[in-house]
Amino acid sequence: MDTSNHRHSSPLRGFTLVELIVIIVIIALLVMILLPVFAQSREKARSSACESNLKQIALGLIGYSQDYDGQLPPAWIGYNAINPAVSISFPGTARWMDVEQPYVKSTKIFTCPDSQSRYTPVPPDRIVSDTDPATGQPYVNENGGYSMNVTYYSDALAHPPTPVFDQPGNGRRSLSNIADPAGTAYIFDFYNGTASFQCTWGGAGGQGQPKIDNNAHPRTLGGGGWLTELHNGRLNVEFCDGHVKSVDLDFLTQPGKIVEDGVPDYCHFTIENDCP
């Protein structure tokens, strides 16, 4: 039989061990290069969603203000200076989010995509310190990751856009009282602690004004709850005029012209036009 036309296939050649190692190393290097890129892209998307939330919150706050003769909403409701017998002590019957929520018709916008908690509205028949039956957590801890500026609440020279009601002589403040609305921070990204729907310290000098914690990753400012650079080293801030800006903590802690005990205030937290 003539077998001259028969073709003999050569055996398949596999990868050598060295070649497999090289391929694995290349794949590992690609993963190391691409993972941070993917993470940054994902965080950028979350930051954009957070900015959108704050813009909608700003519209709700403006709507509230228009209904109340230009007055800004309180950080919490419950204190009654006229009739202390009916007062509900802090954290009161409602938070600023509960007050504003009817103006925006949404609960989701009060939760930052990077927050470790979710906003839950307080039902009309409950108070903020009550427990949410769905989660077993008190409503005071279900804040969603945004905080109102009530810093310098007991300061004689520097003042926040929203006073703390249970401080003597404090009441609501209107937009017309704010000398620099475009430069005064109002609502922030916030890493939640207990009752952290408000960002608060008493004043400058010896009154608890915090410093940036540069050893934290990401960096933080505050105690109990923290202003945190959640979004690629920055945080989103809504200012009193309604615009939203991505800033870092160095911007927010810019020293102002008001100095107490040798310590300048942080000018973007106060309603006084005291930035240099």
Tab-separated table of C-alpha atoms in Angstrom:
chain	number	residue	atom	x	y	z
A	1	MET	CA	0.000	0.000	0.000
A	2	ASP	CA	1.254	3.395	-0.958
A	3	THR	CA	1.574	5.517	2.145
A	4	SER	CA	3.500	8.390	0.620
A	5	ASN	CA	0.477	10.734	0.877
A	6	HIS	CA	-0.288	10.034	4.520
A	7	ARG	CA	0.256	13.064	6.729
A	8	HIS	CA	1.577	12.596	10.186
A	9	SER	CA	0.561	15.359	12.672
A	10	SER	CA	3.187	16.415	15.151
A	11	PRO	CA	2.242	16.198	18.843
A	12	LEU	CA	0.843	19.398	20.404
A	13	ARG	CA	3.413	21.386	22.319
A	14	GLY	CA	2.351	22.695	25.768
A	15	PHE	CA	3.655	25.684	27.712
A	16	THR	CA	6.819	25.204	29.626
A	17	LEU	CA	6.890	26.032	33.320
A	18	VAL	CA	8.929	29.160	32.644
A	19	GLU	CA	6.417	30.374	30.061
A	20	LEU	CA	3.516	29.826	32.461
A	21	ILE	CA	5.304	31.782	35.166
A	22	VAL	CA	5.944	34.658	32.752
A	23	ILE	CA	2.243	34.739	31.727
A	24	ILE	CA	1.119	34.715	35.371
A	25	VAL	CA	3.516	37.555	36.216
A	26	ILE	CA	2.258	39.621	33.266
A	27	ILE	CA	-1.396	39.087	34.311
A	28	ALA	CA	-0.558	40.016	37.910
A	29	LEU	CA	1.168	43.215	36.763
A	30	LEU	CA	-1.815	44.163	34.605
A	31	VAL	CA	-4.167	43.622	37.536
A	32	MET	CA	-1.948	45.759	39.784
A	33	ILE	CA	-1.972	48.542	37.210
A	34	LEU	CA	-5.680	48.424	36.349
A	35	LEU	CA	-7.270	47.887	39.767
A	36	PRO	CA	-6.416	51.400	41.080
A	37	VAL	CA	-7.701	52.883	37.819
A	38	PHE	CA	-11.002	51.010	38.171
A	39	ALA	CA	-11.247	52.013	41.839
A	40	GLN	CA	-10.678	55.687	41.024
A	41	SER	CA	-13.279	55.556	38.245
A	42	ARG	CA	-15.796	53.960	40.595
A	43	GLU	CA	-15.086	56.559	43.278
A	44	LYS	CA	-15.420	59.372	40.748
A	45	ALA	CA	-18.886	58.048	39.859
A	46	ARG	CA	-19.828	57.923	43.547
A	47	SER	CA	-18.570	61.466	44.046
A	48	SER	CA	-20.692	62.659	41.119
A	49	ALA	CA	-23.753	60.939	42.603
A	50	CYS	CA	-22.996	62.611	45.941
A	51	GLU	CA	-22.749	66.037	44.286
A	52	SER	CA	-26.104	65.419	42.606
A	53	ASN	CA	-27.622	64.566	45.996
A	54	LEU	CA	-26.335	67.788	47.510
A	55	LYS	CA	-27.664	69.877	44.628
A	56	GLN	CA	-31.138	68.407	45.186
A	57	ILE	CA	-30.784	68.972	48.938
A	58	ALA	CA	-29.903	72.605	48.186
A	59	LEU	CA	-33.108	73.018	46.173
A	60	GLY	CA	-35.095	71.585	49.077
A	61	LEU	CA	-33.465	73.946	51.550
A	62	ILE	CA	-34.248	76.887	49.273
A	63	GLY	CA	-37.867	75.725	49.055
A	64	TYR	CA	-38.087	75.522	52.843
A	65	SER	CA	-36.536	78.966	53.202
A	66	GLN	CA	-39.037	80.501	50.785
A	67	ASP	CA	-41.913	79.104	52.836
A	68	TYR	CA	-40.485	80.540	56.073
A	69	ASP	CA	-39.656	84.129	55.092
A	70	GLY	CA	-36.061	83.381	54.169
A	71	GLN	CA	-35.257	81.497	57.351
A	72	LEU	CA	-32.972	78.490	57.225
A	73	PRO	CA	-34.167	75.204	58.747
A	74	PRO	CA	-32.938	74.216	62.203
A	75	ALA	CA	-30.507	71.333	62.618
A	76	TRP	CA	-33.097	69.673	64.868
A	77	ILE	CA	-36.539	70.423	66.286
A	78	GLY	CA	-37.792	69.918	69.806
A	79	TYR	CA	-36.460	72.685	72.008
A	80	ASN	CA	-39.144	75.126	73.134
A	81	ALA	CA	-37.819	78.263	74.852
A	82	ILE	CA	-41.328	79.700	75.332
A	83	ASN	CA	-42.706	76.588	77.002
A	84	PRO	CA	-39.867	74.400	78.345
A	85	ALA	CA	-42.431	71.973	79.763
A	86	VAL	CA	-43.174	70.689	76.250
A	87	SER	CA	-39.552	70.629	75.104
A	88	ILE	CA	-38.011	67.456	73.764
A	89	SER	CA	-34.312	67.506	74.526
A	90	PHE	CA	-31.642	66.785	71.922
A	91	PRO	CA	-31.885	65.134	69.426
A	92	GLY	CA	-35.514	66.245	69.485
A	93	THR	CA	-38.490	65.188	67.400
A	94	ALA	CA	-36.948	65.680	63.960
A	95	ARG	CA	-33.639	66.374	62.220
A	96	TRP	CA	-33.044	68.832	59.396
A	97	MET	CA	-33.371	65.985	56.860
A	98	ASP	CA	-36.814	65.091	58.228
A	99	VAL	CA	-37.866	68.740	57.955
A	100	GLU	CA	-36.633	69.096	54.385
A	101	GLN	CA	-37.651	65.684	53.034
A	102	PRO	CA	-41.208	66.754	52.026
A	103	TYR	CA	-39.673	69.428	49.776
A	104	VAL	CA	-37.621	66.933	47.754
A	105	LYS	CA	-40.040	63.963	47.761
A	106	SER	CA	-37.151	61.557	48.205
A	107	THR	CA	-35.276	59.812	50.991
A	108	LYS	CA	-32.481	58.387	48.848
A	109	ILE	CA	-30.756	61.730	48.254
A	110	PHE	CA	-29.923	62.008	51.964
A	111	THR	CA	-27.580	58.998	51.759
A	112	CYS	CA	-24.095	59.541	50.345
A	113	PRO	CA	-22.953	56.577	48.205
A	114	ASP	CA	-19.838	56.307	50.402
A	115	SER	CA	-21.667	56.557	53.732
A	116	GLN	CA	-21.604	53.639	56.147
A	117	SER	CA	-25.191	54.398	57.227
A	118	ARG	CA	-28.483	54.982	55.464
A	119	TYR	CA	-30.941	57.788	56.113
A	120	THR	CA	-34.228	56.690	57.640
A	121	PRO	CA	-36.924	59.338	58.214
A	122	VAL	CA	-38.435	59.620	61.685
A	123	PRO	CA	-42.170	58.760	61.587
A	124	PRO	CA	-44.551	61.474	62.819
A	125	ASP	CA	-45.424	59.473	65.953
A	126	ARG	CA	-41.771	58.901	66.934
A	127	ILE	CA	-38.838	61.020	68.134
A	128	VAL	CA	-35.237	60.905	66.964
A	129	SER	CA	-33.972	58.920	69.950
A	130	ASP	CA	-36.533	56.137	69.348
A	131	THR	CA	-35.487	52.826	67.829
A	132	ASP	CA	-36.196	52.002	64.201
A	133	PRO	CA	-38.093	48.678	64.395
A	134	ALA	CA	-36.819	47.650	60.969
A	135	THR	CA	-33.144	47.794	61.940
A	136	GLY	CA	-33.026	47.820	65.736
A	137	GLN	CA	-30.963	51.040	65.538
A	138	PRO	CA	-32.009	54.430	66.942
A	139	TYR	CA	-32.997	56.944	64.274
A	140	VAL	CA	-30.287	59.253	65.638
A	141	ASN	CA	-27.707	56.900	64.101
A	142	GLU	CA	-29.446	56.524	60.720
A	143	ASN	CA	-28.350	59.822	59.232
A	144	GLY	CA	-27.149	58.941	55.736
A	145	GLY	CA	-23.803	60.703	55.638
A	146	TYR	CA	-24.641	64.411	55.336
A	147	SER	CA	-24.237	66.917	58.134
A	148	MET	CA	-25.356	70.504	58.745
A	149	ASN	CA	-22.894	73.193	59.825
A	150	VAL	CA	-23.609	74.284	63.408
A	151	THR	CA	-19.985	74.947	64.351
A	152	TYR	CA	-19.085	77.898	66.626
A	153	TYR	CA	-22.516	77.523	68.233
A	154	SER	CA	-21.413	79.070	71.549
A	155	ASP	CA	-18.842	81.499	70.165
A	156	ALA	CA	-19.163	85.207	70.884
A	157	LEU	CA	-17.527	86.370	67.643
A	158	ALA	CA	-17.966	83.648	65.008
A	159	HIS	CA	-21.388	82.174	64.181
A	160	PRO	CA	-22.735	79.233	62.159
A	161	PRO	CA	-25.490	79.502	59.538
A	162	THR	CA	-27.749	77.391	61.772
A	163	PRO	CA	-27.771	78.113	65.523
A	164	VAL	CA	-28.203	75.354	68.094
A	165	PHE	CA	-31.668	75.919	69.533
A	166	ASP	CA	-30.945	74.792	73.061
A	167	GLN	CA	-28.294	77.484	73.515
A	168	PRO	CA	-29.655	80.612	75.279
A	169	GLY	CA	-30.671	83.393	72.936
A	170	ASN	CA	-30.380	81.314	69.776
A	171	GLY	CA	-33.118	81.224	67.169
A	172	ARG	CA	-33.444	80.698	63.459
A	173	ARG	CA	-31.246	82.593	61.053
A	174	SER	CA	-32.179	83.890	57.609
A	175	LEU	CA	-30.144	84.029	54.431
A	176	SER	CA	-29.988	87.802	54.748
A	177	ASN	CA	-27.938	87.361	57.952
A	178	ILE	CA	-25.143	85.608	56.067
A	179	ALA	CA	-22.538	88.082	54.829
A	180	ASP	CA	-20.815	85.617	52.496
A	181	PRO	CA	-23.298	82.906	51.421
A	182	ALA	CA	-21.073	81.720	48.554
A	183	GLY	CA	-18.164	81.198	50.956
A	184	THR	CA	-20.053	79.731	53.921
A	185	ALA	CA	-20.250	75.939	54.041
A	186	TYR	CA	-23.671	74.572	54.963
A	187	ILE	CA	-24.025	70.814	54.295
A	188	PHE	CA	-21.070	68.400	54.170
A	189	ASP	CA	-20.071	64.861	53.413
A	190	PHE	CA	-19.804	63.367	56.881
A	191	TYR	CA	-18.602	60.099	58.367
A	192	ASN	CA	-21.239	59.174	60.883
A	193	GLY	CA	-20.856	58.928	64.592
A	194	THR	CA	-23.697	59.173	67.086
A	195	ALA	CA	-26.063	62.055	66.279
A	196	SER	CA	-23.801	63.171	63.450
A	197	PHE	CA	-26.460	64.890	61.396
A	198	GLN	CA	-24.783	68.098	62.573
A	199	CYS	CA	-21.125	69.100	62.416
A	200	THR	CA	-20.427	70.945	65.643
A	201	TRP	CA	-17.827	72.481	67.905
A	202	GLY	CA	-18.195	75.314	70.388
A	203	GLY	CA	-15.675	77.804	69.025
A	204	ALA	CA	-12.039	78.576	68.355
A	205	GLY	CA	-9.270	78.738	70.931
A	206	GLY	CA	-10.100	76.508	73.870
A	207	GLN	CA	-13.648	75.757	72.700
A	208	GLY	CA	-12.991	72.568	70.806
A	209	GLN	CA	-12.060	73.706	67.288
A	210	PRO	CA	-10.535	70.511	65.823
A	211	LYS	CA	-7.470	70.049	63.663
A	212	ILE	CA	-7.027	67.901	60.578
A	213	ASP	CA	-5.975	64.360	61.418
A	214	ASN	CA	-3.262	63.805	58.827
A	215	ASN	CA	-2.590	60.301	60.155
A	216	ALA	CA	-6.058	59.100	59.198
A	217	HIS	CA	-6.625	57.631	55.735
A	218	PRO	CA	-8.617	59.337	54.368
A	219	ARG	CA	-7.947	62.486	56.406
A	220	THR	CA	-10.597	63.642	58.867
A	221	LEU	CA	-11.619	66.713	60.845
A	222	GLY	CA	-13.751	66.568	63.986
A	223	GLY	CA	-14.852	64.170	66.682
A	224	GLY	CA	-17.964	62.071	67.303
A	225	GLY	CA	-18.608	62.376	63.596
A	226	TRP	CA	-15.985	63.434	61.110
A	227	LEU	CA	-15.641	65.557	58.036
A	228	THR	CA	-13.840	63.047	55.853
A	229	GLU	CA	-12.142	63.247	52.462
A	230	LEU	CA	-14.259	60.360	51.181
A	231	HIS	CA	-13.940	60.992	47.463
A	232	ASN	CA	-10.350	60.560	46.249
A	233	GLY	CA	-8.949	62.939	48.860
A	234	ARG	CA	-11.805	65.445	48.652
A	235	LEU	CA	-15.292	65.955	50.047
A	236	ASN	CA	-18.410	67.574	48.639
A	237	VAL	CA	-19.829	70.688	50.259
A	238	GLU	CA	-23.035	72.624	49.677
A	239	PHE	CA	-22.638	76.334	50.389
A	240	CYS	CA	-25.318	78.686	51.665
A	241	ASP	CA	-25.979	80.166	48.215
A	242	GLY	CA	-26.873	76.674	46.949
A	243	HIS	CA	-23.796	75.827	44.877
A	244	VAL	CA	-21.930	72.558	45.478
A	245	LYS	CA	-18.162	72.235	45.340
A	246	SER	CA	-15.604	69.451	45.768
A	247	VAL	CA	-12.931	70.663	48.198
A	248	ASP	CA	-10.270	69.296	50.520
A	249	LEU	CA	-9.908	69.849	54.254
A	250	ASP	CA	-7.112	72.363	53.720
A	251	PHE	CA	-9.608	74.620	51.959
A	252	LEU	CA	-12.217	74.232	54.711
A	253	THR	CA	-9.730	75.010	57.474
A	254	GLN	CA	-8.473	78.221	55.886
A	255	PRO	CA	-7.745	80.598	58.806
A	256	GLY	CA	-10.075	83.576	59.145
A	257	LYS	CA	-9.677	87.083	60.496
A	258	ILE	CA	-11.481	86.297	63.759
A	259	VAL	CA	-8.883	85.301	66.344
A	260	GLU	CA	-9.632	84.015	69.849
A	261	ASP	CA	-7.007	82.960	72.402
A	262	GLY	CA	-4.466	83.367	69.625
A	263	VAL	CA	-6.284	80.866	67.387
A	264	PRO	CA	-8.004	81.975	64.148
A	265	ASP	CA	-11.398	80.524	63.248
A	266	TYR	CA	-11.998	78.538	60.058
A	267	CYS	CA	-13.556	81.212	57.886
A	268	HIS	CA	-15.607	78.910	55.614
A	269	PHE	CA	-17.610	77.643	58.582
A	270	THR	CA	-18.760	81.079	59.792
A	271	ILE	CA	-21.358	83.495	58.433
A	272	GLU	CA	-19.019	86.443	58.952
A	273	ASN	CA	-17.184	87.541	55.811
A	274	ASP	CA	-13.810	86.951	57.445
A	275	CYS	CA	-11.772	85.058	54.855
A	276	PRO	CA	-8.561	86.960	54.010
